[in-house]
PDB file of C-alpha atoms in Angstrom:
ATOM      1  CA  GLY A   1     -16.394   5.502 -45.397  1.00 63.00           C
ATOM      2  CA  GLY A   2     -17.122   5.055 -41.721  1.00 72.00           C
ATOM      3  CA  ALA A   3     -18.782   2.191 -40.009  1.00 82.00           C
ATOM      4  CA  ASP A   4     -22.535   1.053 -40.142  1.00 92.00           C
ATOM      5  CA  VAL A   5     -23.702   2.109 -36.803  1.00 95.00           C
ATOM      6  CA  ARG A   6     -27.450   1.820 -35.969  1.00 94.00           C
ATOM      7  CA  ILE A   7     -29.554   2.828 -33.028  1.00 94.00           C
ATOM      8  CA  VAL A   8     -31.768  -0.226 -31.739  1.00 94.00           C
ATOM      9  CA  TYR A   9     -34.499  -0.046 -29.167  1.00 94.00           C
ATOM     10  CA  SER A  10     -34.323  -3.640 -27.916  1.00 95.00           C
ATOM     11  CA  PRO A  11     -31.044  -6.014 -28.083  1.00 96.00           C
ATOM     12  CA  MET A  12     -33.177  -8.499 -30.167  1.00 97.00           C
ATOM     13  CA  GLN A  13     -32.993  -6.066 -32.942  1.00 98.00           C
ATOM     14  CA  ALA A  14     -29.279  -6.961 -33.301  1.00 98.00           C
ATOM     15  CA  LEU A  15     -30.429 -10.515 -33.534  1.00 98.00           C
ATOM     16  CA  GLU A  16     -32.372  -9.710 -36.461  1.00 97.00           C
ATOM     17  CA  THR A  17     -29.889  -7.555 -38.079  1.00 97.00           C
ATOM     18  CA  ALA A  18     -27.357 -10.240 -37.929  1.00 98.00           C
ATOM     19  CA  ARG A  19     -30.036 -12.712 -39.640  1.00 97.00           C
ATOM     20  CA  GLU A  20     -30.540 -10.286 -42.488  1.00 97.00           C
ATOM     21  CA  ASN A  21     -26.924  -9.502 -42.983  1.00 96.00           C
ATOM     22  CA  PRO A  22     -25.197 -13.146 -42.830  1.00 96.00           C
ATOM     23  CA  ASP A  23     -22.270 -11.809 -44.619  1.00 95.00           C
ATOM     24  CA  LYS A  24     -21.334  -9.216 -41.863  1.00 95.00           C
ATOM     25  CA  GLU A  25     -20.218  -9.135 -38.344  1.00 96.00           C
ATOM     26  CA  VAL A  26     -22.806  -7.385 -36.229  1.00 97.00           C
ATOM     27  CA  VAL A  27     -21.677  -6.313 -32.801  1.00 98.00           C
ATOM     28  CA  PHE A  28     -24.078  -5.092 -30.042  1.00 98.00           C
ATOM     29  CA  CYS A  29     -22.789  -2.607 -27.493  1.00 97.00           C
ATOM     30  CA  GLY A  30     -24.228  -3.835 -24.139  1.00 96.00           C
ATOM     31  CA  ILE A  31     -24.249  -1.083 -21.547  1.00 95.00           C
ATOM     32  CA  GLY A  32     -26.083  -0.470 -18.186  1.00 95.00           C
ATOM     33  CA  PHE A  33     -26.668  -1.905 -14.729  1.00 96.00           C
ATOM     34  CA  GLU A  34     -28.779  -4.698 -13.781  1.00 97.00           C
ATOM     35  CA  THR A  35     -31.868  -3.049 -15.576  1.00 97.00           C
ATOM     36  CA  THR A  36     -30.479  -3.621 -19.131  1.00 97.00           C
ATOM     37  CA  THR A  37     -28.297  -6.606 -18.484  1.00 98.00           C
ATOM     38  CA  PRO A  38     -30.993  -9.170 -18.659  1.00 98.00           C
ATOM     39  CA  GLY A  39     -31.763  -8.149 -22.252  1.00 98.00           C
ATOM     40  CA  SER A  40     -28.032  -8.658 -23.240  1.00 98.00           C
ATOM     41  CA  ALA A  41     -28.277 -12.229 -21.809  1.00 98.00           C
ATOM     42  CA  VAL A  42     -31.403 -12.990 -23.852  1.00 98.00           C
ATOM     43  CA  LEU A  43     -29.484 -11.854 -26.820  1.00 98.00           C
ATOM     44  CA  ILE A  44     -26.777 -14.024 -26.373  1.00 98.00           C
ATOM     45  CA  LYS A  45     -28.843 -17.134 -25.545  1.00 98.00           C
ATOM     46  CA  SER A  46     -31.018 -16.722 -28.354  1.00 98.00           C
ATOM     47  CA  ALA A  47     -27.968 -16.307 -30.765  1.00 98.00           C
ATOM     48  CA  ALA A  48     -26.683 -19.476 -29.398  1.00 98.00           C
ATOM     49  CA  GLU A  49     -29.895 -21.502 -29.760  1.00 97.00           C
ATOM     50  CA  LYS A  50     -30.551 -20.171 -33.377  1.00 97.00           C
ATOM     51  CA  ASN A  51     -26.845 -20.630 -34.190  1.00 96.00           C
ATOM     52  CA  ILE A  52     -26.293 -17.164 -35.359  1.00 97.00           C
ATOM     53  CA  GLY A  53     -22.650 -17.035 -35.870  1.00 96.00           C
ATOM     54  CA  ASN A  54     -22.073 -13.399 -36.975  1.00 98.00           C
ATOM     55  CA  LEU A  55     -23.367 -11.723 -33.838  1.00 98.00           C
ATOM     56  CA  SER A  56     -21.261 -10.679 -30.735  1.00 98.00           C
ATOM     57  CA  ILE A  57     -21.647  -8.605 -27.796  1.00 98.00           C
ATOM     58  CA  LEU A  58     -19.248  -5.507 -26.735  1.00 97.00           C
ATOM     59  CA  GLY A  59     -20.271  -5.706 -23.031  1.00 95.00           C
ATOM     60  CA  ALA A  60     -19.819  -2.777 -20.781  1.00 95.00           C
ATOM     61  CA  HIS A  61     -22.362  -3.930 -18.123  1.00 97.00           C
ATOM     62  CA  LYS A  62     -21.730  -3.023 -14.332  1.00 97.00           C
ATOM     63  CA  THR A  63     -23.407  -3.912 -11.181  1.00 98.00           C
ATOM     64  CA  MET A  64     -24.293  -1.786  -8.228  1.00 97.00           C
ATOM     65  CA  LYS A  65     -23.239  -3.324  -5.072  1.00 97.00           C
ATOM     66  CA  PRO A  66     -19.518  -3.546  -5.531  1.00 97.00           C
ATOM     67  CA  ALA A  67     -19.456   0.175  -6.437  1.00 95.00           C
ATOM     68  CA  MET A  68     -21.619   1.224  -3.410  1.00 96.00           C
ATOM     69  CA  SER A  69     -19.322  -0.724  -1.105  1.00 96.00           C
ATOM     70  CA  ALA A  70     -16.088   1.027  -2.792  1.00 93.00           C
ATOM     71  CA  LEU A  71     -17.610   4.313  -2.024  1.00 91.00           C
ATOM     72  CA  LEU A  72     -18.165   3.364   1.626  1.00 92.00           C
ATOM     73  CA  GLU A  73     -14.492   1.777   1.726  1.00 90.00           C
ATOM     74  CA  SER A  74     -13.061   5.131   0.256  1.00 84.00           C
ATOM     75  CA  GLY A  75     -13.915   6.824   3.347  1.00 78.00           C
ATOM     76  CA  THR A  76     -16.389   9.153   1.548  1.00 80.00           C
ATOM     77  CA  ALA A  77     -18.769  10.434   4.395  1.00 85.00           C
ATOM     78  CA  ILE A  78     -22.235   8.614   3.502  1.00 92.00           C
ATOM     79  CA  ASP A  79     -24.998   8.000   5.858  1.00 95.00           C
ATOM     80  CA  GLY A  80     -27.369   6.577   3.358  1.00 96.00           C
ATOM     81  CA  TYR A  81     -27.975   5.975  -0.152  1.00 97.00           C
ATOM     82  CA  ILE A  82     -31.148   6.715  -2.479  1.00 97.00           C
ATOM     83  CA  CYS A  83     -31.297   3.607  -4.460  1.00 97.00           C
ATOM     84  CA  PRO A  84     -32.448   3.617  -8.061  1.00 96.00           C
ATOM     85  CA  GLY A  85     -35.987   2.279  -8.764  1.00 96.00           C
ATOM     86  CA  HIS A  86     -35.403   0.458 -12.031  1.00 96.00           C
ATOM     87  CA  VAL A  87     -32.137  -1.527 -10.862  1.00 97.00           C
ATOM     88  CA  SER A  88     -34.157  -2.480  -7.843  1.00 98.00           C
ATOM     89  CA  VAL A  89     -37.011  -4.150 -10.038  1.00 98.00           C
ATOM     90  CA  ILE A  90     -34.446  -6.662 -11.084  1.00 98.00           C
ATOM     91  CA  THR A  91     -32.175  -6.956  -7.816  1.00 98.00           C
ATOM     92  CA  GLY A  92     -35.007  -6.504  -5.109  1.00 98.00           C
ATOM     93  CA  MET A  93     -34.287  -5.244  -1.809  1.00 98.00           C
ATOM     94  CA  GLY A  94     -31.734  -8.089  -0.597  1.00 97.00           C
ATOM     95  CA  MET A  95     -28.804  -6.351  -2.037  1.00 96.00           C
ATOM     96  CA  TYR A  96     -29.383  -3.283   0.075  1.00 98.00           C
ATOM     97  CA  ARG A  97     -29.994  -5.487   3.218  1.00 97.00           C
ATOM     98  CA  GLU A  98     -26.558  -7.127   2.585  1.00 97.00           C
ATOM     99  CA  LEU A  99     -25.072  -3.650   2.498  1.00 97.00           C
ATOM    100  CA  CYS A 100     -26.754  -2.331   5.618  1.00 97.00           C
ATOM    101  CA  ASN A 101     -25.546  -5.502   7.394  1.00 96.00           C
ATOM    102  CA  GLU A 102     -22.181  -4.696   6.325  1.00 96.00           C
ATOM    103  CA  TYR A 103     -21.778  -0.921   7.025  1.00 95.00           C
ATOM    104  CA  PRO A 104     -23.771   1.399   9.450  1.00 95.00           C
ATOM    105  CA  ILE A 105     -26.039   3.064   6.637  1.00 96.00           C
ATOM    106  CA  ALA A 106     -29.314   3.205   5.455  1.00 98.00           C
ATOM    107  CA  CYS A 107     -30.992   2.604   1.919  1.00 98.00           C
ATOM    108  CA  THR A 108     -34.307   3.757   0.480  1.00 98.00           C
ATOM    109  CA  VAL A 109     -35.309   2.844  -2.928  1.00 98.00           C
ATOM    110  CA  THR A 110     -37.061   5.569  -4.703  1.00 97.00           C
ATOM    111  CA  GLY A 111     -39.024   6.401  -8.170  1.00 96.00           C
ATOM    112  CA  PHE A 112     -38.208   9.002 -10.610  1.00 92.00           C
ATOM    113  CA  GLU A 113     -40.915  11.634 -10.446  1.00 94.00           C
ATOM    114  CA  ALA A 114     -40.139  14.652  -8.182  1.00 93.00           C
ATOM    115  CA  GLU A 115     -42.700  13.420  -5.578  1.00 95.00           C
ATOM    116  CA  GLU A 116     -41.250  10.072  -5.358  1.00 95.00           C
ATOM    117  CA  ILE A 117     -37.769  11.401  -4.738  1.00 95.00           C
ATOM    118  CA  LEU A 118     -39.001  13.726  -2.072  1.00 97.00           C
ATOM    119  CA  VAL A 119     -40.900  10.868  -0.379  1.00 96.00           C
ATOM    120  CA  GLY A 120     -37.676   8.469  -0.753  1.00 96.00           C
ATOM    121  CA  ILE A 121     -35.563  11.468   0.845  1.00 97.00           C
ATOM    122  CA  LEU A 122     -37.825  11.737   3.724  1.00 97.00           C
ATOM    123  CA  SER A 123     -37.904   8.029   4.367  1.00 96.00           C
ATOM    124  CA  LEU A 124     -34.055   7.801   4.262  1.00 97.00           C
ATOM    125  CA  VAL A 125     -33.560  10.654   6.644  1.00 97.00           C
ATOM    126  CA  ARG A 126     -35.999   9.201   8.995  1.00 95.00           C
ATOM    127  CA  SER A 127     -34.168   5.768   8.686  1.00 95.00           C
ATOM    128  CA  ILE A 128     -31.000   7.632   9.672  1.00 95.00           C
ATOM    129  CA  GLN A 129     -32.263   9.597  12.441  1.00 94.00           C
ATOM    130  CA  ASN A 130     -34.652   7.302  14.104  1.00 92.00           C
ATOM    131  CA  GLY A 131     -33.081   3.949  13.739  1.00 86.00           C
ATOM    132  CA  GLY A 132     -35.505   0.839  12.997  1.00 86.00           C
ATOM    133  CA  ASP A 133     -35.266  -0.791   9.576  1.00 93.00           C
ATOM    134  CA  PRO A 134     -32.448   0.574   7.756  1.00 97.00           C
ATOM    135  CA  VAL A 135     -33.678  -0.525   4.252  1.00 98.00           C
ATOM    136  CA  GLN A 136     -37.024   1.078   2.975  1.00 97.00           C
ATOM    137  CA  ASN A 137     -38.960   0.628  -0.310  1.00 98.00           C
ATOM    138  CA  ALA A 138     -40.343   4.145  -1.331  1.00 97.00           C
ATOM    139  CA  TYR A 139     -41.349   2.685  -4.659  1.00 97.00           C
ATOM    140  CA  PRO A 140     -43.611  -0.296  -3.905  1.00 96.00           C
ATOM    141  CA  ARG A 141     -46.042  -0.009  -6.818  1.00 94.00           C
ATOM    142  CA  VAL A 142     -42.990  -1.100  -9.019  1.00 96.00           C
ATOM    143  CA  VAL A 143     -40.165  -2.693  -6.723  1.00 98.00           C
ATOM    144  CA  ARG A 144     -41.006  -6.041  -5.011  1.00 97.00           C
ATOM    145  CA  GLU A 145     -38.889  -7.532  -2.101  1.00 97.00           C
ATOM    146  CA  GLU A 146     -37.704 -10.443  -4.283  1.00 97.00           C
ATOM    147  CA  GLY A 147     -37.116  -8.533  -7.486  1.00 97.00           C
ATOM    148  CA  ASN A 148     -36.851 -10.521 -10.521  1.00 98.00           C
ATOM    149  CA  PRO A 149     -35.286 -13.922  -9.747  1.00 98.00           C
ATOM    150  CA  LYS A 150     -35.774 -15.290 -13.190  1.00 98.00           C
ATOM    151  CA  ALA A 151     -33.943 -12.176 -14.713  1.00 98.00           C
ATOM    152  CA  ARG A 152     -31.100 -12.825 -12.259  1.00 98.00           C
ATOM    153  CA  SER A 153     -30.767 -16.495 -12.832  1.00 98.00           C
ATOM    154  CA  LEU A 154     -30.531 -15.685 -16.661  1.00 98.00           C
ATOM    155  CA  VAL A 155     -27.725 -13.241 -16.149  1.00 98.00           C
ATOM    156  CA  ALA A 156     -25.912 -15.514 -13.877  1.00 98.00           C
ATOM    157  CA  GLU A 157     -26.110 -18.215 -16.643  1.00 98.00           C
ATOM    158  CA  VAL A 158     -24.502 -16.069 -19.491  1.00 98.00           C
ATOM    159  CA  PHE A 159     -22.410 -13.565 -17.298  1.00 98.00           C
ATOM    160  CA  GLU A 160     -19.726 -13.674 -14.613  1.00 98.00           C
ATOM    161  CA  PRO A 161     -18.379 -11.011 -12.361  1.00 98.00           C
ATOM    162  CA  SER A 162     -15.253  -9.321 -13.519  1.00 97.00           C
ATOM    163  CA  ASP A 163     -13.396  -6.446 -12.456  1.00 96.00           C
ATOM    164  CA  ALA A 164     -14.262  -3.095 -14.024  1.00 94.00           C
ATOM    165  CA  PHE A 165     -13.145   0.390 -14.388  1.00 91.00           C
ATOM    166  CA  TRP A 166     -15.180   3.266 -12.777  1.00 89.00           C
ATOM    167  CA  ARG A 167     -14.712   7.082 -13.626  1.00 80.00           C
ATOM    168  CA  GLY A 168     -13.293   8.369 -10.208  1.00 75.00           C
ATOM    169  CA  LEU A 169     -13.276   5.215  -8.581  1.00 81.00           C
ATOM    170  CA  GLY A 170     -10.572   3.171 -10.658  1.00 85.00           C
ATOM    171  CA  SER A 171     -10.783  -0.577 -10.733  1.00 90.00           C
ATOM    172  CA  ILE A 172     -13.485  -2.222  -8.691  1.00 94.00           C
ATOM    173  CA  LYS A 173     -13.189  -5.965  -7.976  1.00 96.00           C
ATOM    174  CA  GLY A 174     -16.217  -7.988  -9.129  1.00 97.00           C
ATOM    175  CA  SER A 175     -18.084  -4.931 -10.405  1.00 97.00           C
ATOM    176  CA  GLY A 176     -18.220  -5.715 -13.920  1.00 97.00           C
ATOM    177  CA  LEU A 177     -19.881  -8.573 -15.815  1.00 98.00           C
ATOM    178  CA  ALA A 178     -17.972 -10.763 -18.517  1.00 98.00           C
ATOM    179  CA  VAL A 179     -19.478 -13.274 -20.863  1.00 98.00           C
ATOM    180  CA  ARG A 180     -18.990 -16.915 -19.542  1.00 98.00           C
ATOM    181  CA  ARG A 181     -16.706 -19.219 -21.296  1.00 97.00           C
ATOM    182  CA  GLU A 182     -19.647 -21.474 -22.663  1.00 97.00           C
ATOM    183  CA  TYR A 183     -20.718 -18.373 -24.577  1.00 98.00           C
ATOM    184  CA  GLU A 184     -17.455 -16.738 -25.480  1.00 97.00           C
ATOM    185  CA  THR A 185     -18.048 -17.235 -29.209  1.00 97.00           C
ATOM    186  CA  PHE A 186     -20.365 -14.393 -28.782  1.00 98.00           C
ATOM    187  CA  ASP A 187     -17.964 -12.045 -26.758  1.00 98.00           C
ATOM    188  CA  ALA A 188     -16.677  -9.307 -29.155  1.00 98.00           C
ATOM    189  CA  TYR A 189     -13.597  -8.845 -26.788  1.00 97.00           C
ATOM    190  CA  GLU A 190     -12.572 -12.566 -27.489  1.00 96.00           C
ATOM    191  CA  ARG A 191     -13.692 -12.871 -31.155  1.00 96.00           C
ATOM    192  CA  PHE A 192     -11.593  -9.677 -32.346  1.00 96.00           C
ATOM    193  CA  GLY A 193      -8.908  -9.791 -29.570  1.00 95.00           C
ATOM    194  CA  LEU A 194     -10.093  -6.383 -28.127  1.00 94.00           C
ATOM    195  CA  GLU A 195      -8.504  -4.744 -25.164  1.00 89.00           C
ATOM    196  CA  VAL A 196      -9.880  -1.576 -23.457  1.00 82.00           C
ATOM    197  CA  GLU A 197      -7.623   1.094 -22.303  1.00 80.00           C
ATOM    198  CA  GLU A 198      -8.356   3.068 -18.894  1.00 73.00           C
ATOM    199  CA  GLY A 199      -9.643   6.422 -19.679  1.00 72.00           C
ATOM    200  CA  VAL A 200      -7.720   9.401 -18.539  1.00 77.00           C
ATOM    201  CA  GLU A 201      -9.403  12.418 -17.136  1.00 78.00           C
ATOM    202  CA  PRO A 202      -8.790  15.714 -19.000  1.00 84.00           C
ATOM    203  CA  LYS A 203      -6.292  17.830 -17.098  1.00 90.00           C
ATOM    204  CA  GLY A 204      -7.934  20.005 -14.291  1.00 92.00           C
ATOM    205  CA  CYS A 205     -11.164  18.003 -14.554  1.00 94.00           C
ATOM    206  CA  ARG A 206     -12.611  16.972 -11.128  1.00 94.00           C
ATOM    207  CA  CYS A 207     -15.433  15.004 -12.588  1.00 91.00           C
ATOM    208  CA  GLY A 208     -14.618  11.928 -10.553  1.00 88.00           C
ATOM    209  CA  GLU A 209     -14.407  13.991  -7.355  1.00 91.00           C
ATOM    210  CA  VAL A 210     -17.788  15.374  -8.105  1.00 92.00           C
ATOM    211  CA  LEU A 211     -19.311  11.771  -8.604  1.00 88.00           C
ATOM    212  CA  ARG A 212     -17.853  10.730  -5.118  1.00 88.00           C
ATOM    213  CA  GLY A 213     -19.074  13.768  -3.358  1.00 88.00           C
ATOM    214  CA  VAL A 214     -15.676  14.959  -2.462  1.00 89.00           C
ATOM    215  CA  CYS A 215     -16.345  18.450  -4.154  1.00 93.00           C
ATOM    216  CA  THR A 216     -19.183  20.336  -5.556  1.00 96.00           C
ATOM    217  CA  PRO A 217     -19.204  21.081  -9.520  1.00 97.00           C
ATOM    218  CA  ALA A 218     -18.486  24.904  -8.574  1.00 97.00           C
ATOM    219  CA  GLU A 219     -15.281  23.915  -6.937  1.00 97.00           C
ATOM    220  CA  CYS A 220     -13.778  22.408 -10.142  1.00 96.00           C
ATOM    221  CA  PRO A 221     -11.744  25.160 -11.969  1.00 96.00           C
ATOM    222  CA  LEU A 222     -12.898  24.394 -15.392  1.00 97.00           C
ATOM    223  CA  PHE A 223     -16.619  24.639 -14.110  1.00 97.00           C
ATOM    224  CA  GLY A 224     -18.409  27.319 -16.023  1.00 95.00           C
ATOM    225  CA  ASN A 225     -15.230  28.733 -17.807  1.00 93.00           C
ATOM    226  CA  ARG A 226     -13.803  25.966 -20.107  1.00 94.00           C
ATOM    227  CA  CYS A 227     -16.386  23.405 -19.432  1.00 96.00           C
ATOM    228  CA  VAL A 228     -20.130  24.301 -20.112  1.00 96.00           C
ATOM    229  CA  PRO A 229     -22.937  22.074 -21.330  1.00 95.00           C
ATOM    230  CA  GLY A 230     -22.171  23.387 -24.962  1.00 95.00           C
ATOM    231  CA  ASP A 231     -18.764  22.672 -24.876  1.00 96.00           C
ATOM    232  CA  PRO A 232     -18.038  19.980 -22.052  1.00 95.00           C
ATOM    233  CA  VAL A 233     -14.676  18.856 -20.914  1.00 94.00           C
ATOM    234  CA  GLY A 234     -15.695  16.203 -18.663  1.00 89.00           C
ATOM    235  CA  ALA A 235     -18.413  13.443 -18.501  1.00 89.00           C
ATOM    236  CA  CYS A 236     -20.532  15.276 -15.751  1.00 93.00           C
ATOM    237  CA  MET A 237     -21.251  18.288 -17.978  1.00 95.00           C
ATOM    238  CA  VAL A 238     -22.153  16.136 -21.111  1.00 91.00           C
ATOM    239  CA  SER A 239     -25.957  15.087 -20.572  1.00 86.00           C
ATOM    240  CA  SER A 240     -28.832  16.640 -18.925  1.00 84.00           C
ATOM    241  CA  GLU A 241     -28.455  13.898 -16.147  1.00 85.00           C
ATOM    242  CA  GLY A 242     -24.808  15.165 -15.365  1.00 92.00           C
ATOM    243  CA  SER A 243     -24.052  16.488 -11.998  1.00 94.00           C
ATOM    244  CA  CYS A 244     -22.181  19.503 -13.434  1.00 97.00           C
ATOM    245  CA  ALA A 245     -24.720  20.157 -16.202  1.00 97.00           C
ATOM    246  CA  ALA A 246     -27.556  20.068 -13.542  1.00 95.00           C
ATOM    247  CA  TRP A 247     -25.495  22.541 -11.367  1.00 97.00           C
ATOM    248  CA  TYR A 248     -24.925  24.655 -14.173  1.00 96.00           C
ATOM    249  CA  ASN A 249     -28.429  25.174 -15.317  1.00 95.00           C
ATOM    250  CA  TYR A 250     -30.265  25.232 -12.132  1.00 94.00           C
ATOM    251  CA  SER A 251     -27.789  26.437  -9.204  1.00 87.00           C
TER     252      SER A 251
END
């Protein structure tokens, strides 16, 4: 019993699986932000061009700017953002310039190594304290001002903005990506009549507030007691990248 669930390292592996198994429905779970969305767009376009009729995508892609705006609109005390390097490879710097024109904040794009993060923090603090250009690129060896216009164009051809639910923030208008009507035959939600229920936080869990910076992990009543890395209650304790897991392991 059970489903046939496979790990793939590229969306195109799902296309090959569909071609090799024409009698089975193959559903690709498309998740992630601007970094991974182009791969899902390529998958859908390729399936359409090759007339692969047994492939669809269960999309859960999200976009950064609406969520960044929602955090600022929620009243959270934010002076600036450390912005993700890999997302910025696709978006370029324009997204952050728009944000800084709309709100009195600063944005600095950083890499992922310790030194790159420290340089990014220093750049951000200087922007906030000294004024000047509020948008800084501290990851210039990878991120370009224009980003990747070709990838963005491909995503815009296949997907359109939709409302999406975010942990701790609720539904944010236009922060998700839905498959456009022209490609809806490859949309698993349409093909199988699926509806996604909004998740409910476990009782007492303050993960959403931790993510918004409203409280520290240690201020959650479950932290370190009922909620530990080996037996997590909330999502923030699940992986090594989770805020609560990092606090638990290194504080």
